[in-house]
Amino acid sequence: MEPDFVPTTSFVDFPEDVQLCILSFLTPPEIANFSCTSKRFVALCRSDAKLWHALCDRRWGSKTQIRKWGDGKICYRLLYKTLSEWESLIGFWRRSGQRSTSAAAAASAAPPPPPLVVFDWGPSFVAGSRVSPSQDGTYGVVKSPFLWMSLSPGGEPVNFVDPDGKGGEFGANYSVDSIGKTDLIPVDVNFMGCTHLVVEENMGLGGNSHRNGFRRSSSSANLCSDEEEASGGENGTFGSLPDRYMSEMYQHFANRTSPGGSSASRRQKKREKERQGKRRWEPEHFVKIVDCSPTPSRPLQGLWKGIGDCTKLEFYLVTYDEIGGIACRRVGEPADRFSGCAPVFWTSKATFIEPPFSQEEMIMYDSRMLLHPIDEENSMFGELPMENEPVTRILYINSSYDLLIPDLAGTTATDRRNEGRIWQYRDGTFGFGFLRDNFIIDLKHIAPNGCLLH
Amino acid sequence: MSSSPPPSSAAASPSCPKKMIALRSSDGETFEIEEAAALQSKTLENMIDEDCAGTPIPLPNVTGKILAKVVEFCSKHAEPGVDDESLRAWDAEFVNVEQATVFDYILAANFLEIPTLLNLTCNVVADMIRGKTPDEIRKFFNIKSIFSPEEEEEVRRENHWAFE
C-alpha cells in the first residue's frame, strides 16, 4: 500500500455506530490516543452512553446484561473499570486457611463449608457458589450460590453473603432495594493480588452502610428499648466504646425477661448483636485455582471428580510443577509437600508409557474393578458394571512422599503398596489405582468445556 | 459474471430444497445465494420474509465486486461442520486485502446487517489504529484536525484522568 494513498472511504465517513463498533475493540488507553485526533472524536470518545457502553458490551455483553447493572443507572465508564477487575474472579477458587475458632463458629457446630467455589456471571452481578459433590451416588455436583457481588447506581460495590444458602432464588430477583429486608449479610470482597481473595463481613459502622446503598432498618440510638423493627431509621453514629459495653450489658439482662418467641424480636436481637460488633459470618480466604483444565502438554491437569476413600464422590486437583512432575490432592487439602498430608498420587516425571504394553501391565489393568459412581447416561439400570475402557497410555505413580530407599533385597512390600498406575483413556479422562488393591478410580472433568455438569 | 455455485449444505429448508435467493448489485450483476447463507444478513432476512417470488433483491449500495465476496463469506459461515480454528483462519485470509476493500466490506456488512462480517472487519480497522500516535492516525485516515497544540495538550491531560 502506498504511504500517500488516501482511501475513497475513510473512518470519518463511516456512520457513528460503525465507528463505535471499531472503537469497541480498543482498550481505554488506545481510545484516549485516538480521541486526540480531532474535536469530533473527543466528544465521541467521552460519551458514556455510546462509547463506554460499546466497550462494556464488546467485552462482557455475551456474558452478562450490561444494561441491568446498577439498576440500569450506572455510568458505563465506572462499570468498565469494575468489570475489568471482577473479571479475574470468574472461575474456580478454593478456600484456604483454617476456619477461625471464634465463639460464633464453635457455637454453630456446622461442618465447614465445601472448599471448592466457583464464580459465575449473573445478569447484573457476579455470583460465588459453593461446589460440592452430590451425595446421590452419581457424578453430579451441587452448586449453591452464597455470595453476590453487584454495583449500586453510583458505582459502589454492593456485596452480600447468604449464610444459610436459602437465597438461591433470590439471586434471580436480585435488586439493591430489596436487600435490607432479608437476612443477607453485607460483605467486603478484597483482592490481594490476582489470586487471593478475602471475603469478610462489613460491620456497617458509620458511613459504610450508606456506601452499600441501602439503609439498616433499626437505629443504634434505640438500643435501650425493646421495640419492633423500625423502618426507615437512618444509621446513626455508633456510641463510643464504653457506651457499647453498657448497652450490651443492659441488653443481656433486659432480654432475659422478655418473651423471646417471635421471629421479629429474634431478628431484632440479631441486628443488635451485629451492631455491637459481633460477627455473624466468619471471614473466608480464597485462593484461585489457576489451571483448572487439561492442556495438550499437561493432559492430566485440572479439577476432577471421582470416588474417594469412603465410596463417596470427591474432588481432586492435579497440578504440574516446573520440573515435569505432577501431584494430585483432594481439593481443600493443603498443597504443601511438607504439610504432613499425603498426596492422592504423585510422580516426579510425567512421562507416559505408550503402547504396546507389556503382558504384566495388561494383566494388572484387566484384573481390576472400576470404581465409579452411577453414570446415568451410559447405564440403563444404574448398577451395571462397566467394562474396563481401552487404555491409550500408562503412567507410573506413587501415593506417598516417603523416600524409597533402594533396598539390597529388592523392593520391599511397603514400597510396592504405594506404587500405582494412571491409565489414560481415549477421551482424555483417566483412572488410577495402586498395587495394594485391585481397583481403578475413574475420574471425570469437573467442568468440561468450562461448564459444571449437574 | 456470476459467482460460482455455493457449496452444497446438508440441511434443506422445509419449504423447498436448498432455496436460492437472487441478489442484484448496484452495477446490475446478479448473484445467487442459499437461503441459509442469506439469513446471516438481517436485512436480507426481512426482505426474504416478504417476498418469495424469486425476483432478484436489489442492493443499490453494494457493487458486484464486493457483493461476490459477501456472498462467499455468508456461504462459508453457513457451512455445517466447520471447526472454529479453520473458520478463524479462513476469516483471516478473507480480510487479508487492501484497506479500501476492507472499508467496502464494512459498509456492505453495515448495510446488510451481517454481525459476523461487521465485527471481523471492524476489528481489522481497530488493528490499524492500535499502536499509532494521534498524528499517525490522522494521516492514515485522513482526519482533518482543527486542534491547536495547546488544545490537543489539554485533551491529552483530561484523557489521562478518564481513560487510564
Short mmCIF file of C-alpha atoms in Angstrom, two decimals, chain A residues 1 5-15 17-18 21-23 25-42 45-46 51-52 55 58 77 81, chain B residues 98-100 103-104 106-107 110 118-120 122-123 125-127 129-134 137-138 140-147 151-152 154-156 158-159 161-164:
data_model
loop_
_atom_site.label_atom_id
_atom_site.label_comp_id
_atom_site.label_asym_id
_atom_site.label_seq_id
_atom_site.Cartn_x
_atom_site.Cartn_y
_atom_site.Cartn_z
CA MET A 1 0.00 0.00 0.00
CA PHE A 5 -2.74 6.51 -0.58
CA VAL A 6 -5.98 8.09 0.57
CA PRO A 7 -8.89 5.64 0.50
CA THR A 8 -12.10 6.89 -1.00
CA THR A 9 -13.98 5.91 2.11
CA SER A 10 -12.39 6.76 5.38
CA PHE A 11 -13.05 6.38 9.05
CA VAL A 12 -14.74 9.74 9.22
CA ASP A 13 -17.21 8.67 6.55
CA PHE A 14 -18.49 5.71 8.48
CA PRO A 15 -21.79 6.03 10.29
CA ASP A 17 -22.37 3.15 15.11
CA VAL A 18 -19.76 1.66 12.80
CA CYS A 21 -18.02 -0.78 16.63
CA ILE A 22 -14.43 -0.21 15.54
CA LEU A 23 -13.50 1.64 18.71
CA PHE A 25 -12.21 -3.36 20.03
CA LEU A 26 -9.67 -0.98 21.56
CA THR A 27 -8.53 -0.63 25.15
CA PRO A 28 -9.12 2.62 27.04
CA PRO A 29 -5.53 3.86 26.61
CA GLU A 30 -5.76 3.26 22.86
CA ILE A 31 -9.04 5.14 22.76
CA ALA A 32 -7.51 8.03 24.70
CA ASN A 33 -4.93 8.14 21.94
CA PHE A 34 -7.50 8.08 19.20
CA SER A 35 -9.61 10.77 20.75
CA CYS A 36 -6.77 13.24 20.37
CA THR A 37 -7.16 13.18 16.61
CA SER A 38 -9.99 15.67 16.33
CA LYS A 39 -12.60 17.56 18.30
CA ARG A 40 -15.34 15.46 16.88
CA PHE A 41 -13.73 12.31 18.18
CA VAL A 42 -13.02 13.81 21.57
CA CYS A 45 -14.86 9.11 22.93
CA ARG A 46 -16.12 10.88 26.01
CA LEU A 51 -18.55 4.66 23.67
CA TRP A 52 -18.23 3.22 27.16
CA LEU A 55 -16.66 -1.10 25.29
CA ARG A 58 -17.81 -5.82 23.47
CA ARG A 77 -17.16 4.12 32.48
CA LYS A 81 -13.46 -0.24 35.46
CA GLU B 98 -6.38 -3.83 0.57
CA GLN B 99 -7.53 -1.33 3.14
CA ALA B 100 -10.04 0.18 0.72
CA PHE B 103 -13.70 -0.44 4.22
CA ASP B 104 -16.07 -1.53 1.46
CA ILE B 106 -17.58 -2.70 6.41
CA LEU B 107 -20.10 -0.61 4.58
CA ASN B 110 -23.37 -2.49 7.95
CA LEU B 118 -19.01 -6.37 10.65
CA ASN B 119 -17.17 -7.49 13.77
CA LEU B 120 -14.45 -9.13 11.73
CA CYS B 122 -14.12 -3.55 12.38
CA ASN B 123 -11.51 -5.48 14.33
CA VAL B 125 -9.61 -1.39 11.35
CA ALA B 126 -9.07 -1.34 15.12
CA ASP B 127 -5.77 -3.10 14.44
CA ILE B 129 -5.44 2.25 14.91
CA ARG B 130 -3.59 0.29 17.56
CA GLY B 131 -0.04 1.40 18.22
CA LYS B 132 -0.21 4.62 16.22
CA THR B 133 0.22 8.10 17.61
CA PRO B 134 -2.65 10.54 17.07
CA ILE B 137 -3.80 8.06 12.88
CA ARG B 138 -4.76 11.38 11.35
CA PHE B 140 -3.68 7.24 7.93
CA PHE B 141 -7.37 8.02 7.99
CA ASN B 142 -7.14 11.48 6.52
CA ILE B 143 -8.73 13.06 9.56
CA LYS B 144 -8.80 16.83 9.44
CA SER B 145 -7.97 18.26 12.78
CA ILE B 146 -8.53 21.81 13.90
CA PHE B 147 -6.82 21.40 17.23
CA GLU B 151 -5.96 22.31 22.82
CA GLU B 152 -4.53 18.93 21.99
CA GLU B 154 -5.43 19.77 27.22
CA VAL B 155 -7.33 16.90 25.70
CA ARG B 156 -4.43 14.60 26.44
CA GLU B 158 -8.10 15.14 30.52
CA ASN B 159 -7.93 11.81 28.81
CA TRP B 161 -7.99 11.01 34.02
CA ALA B 162 -10.78 9.45 32.04
CA PHE B 163 -9.08 6.55 30.39
CA GLU B 164 -6.15 5.42 32.48
#
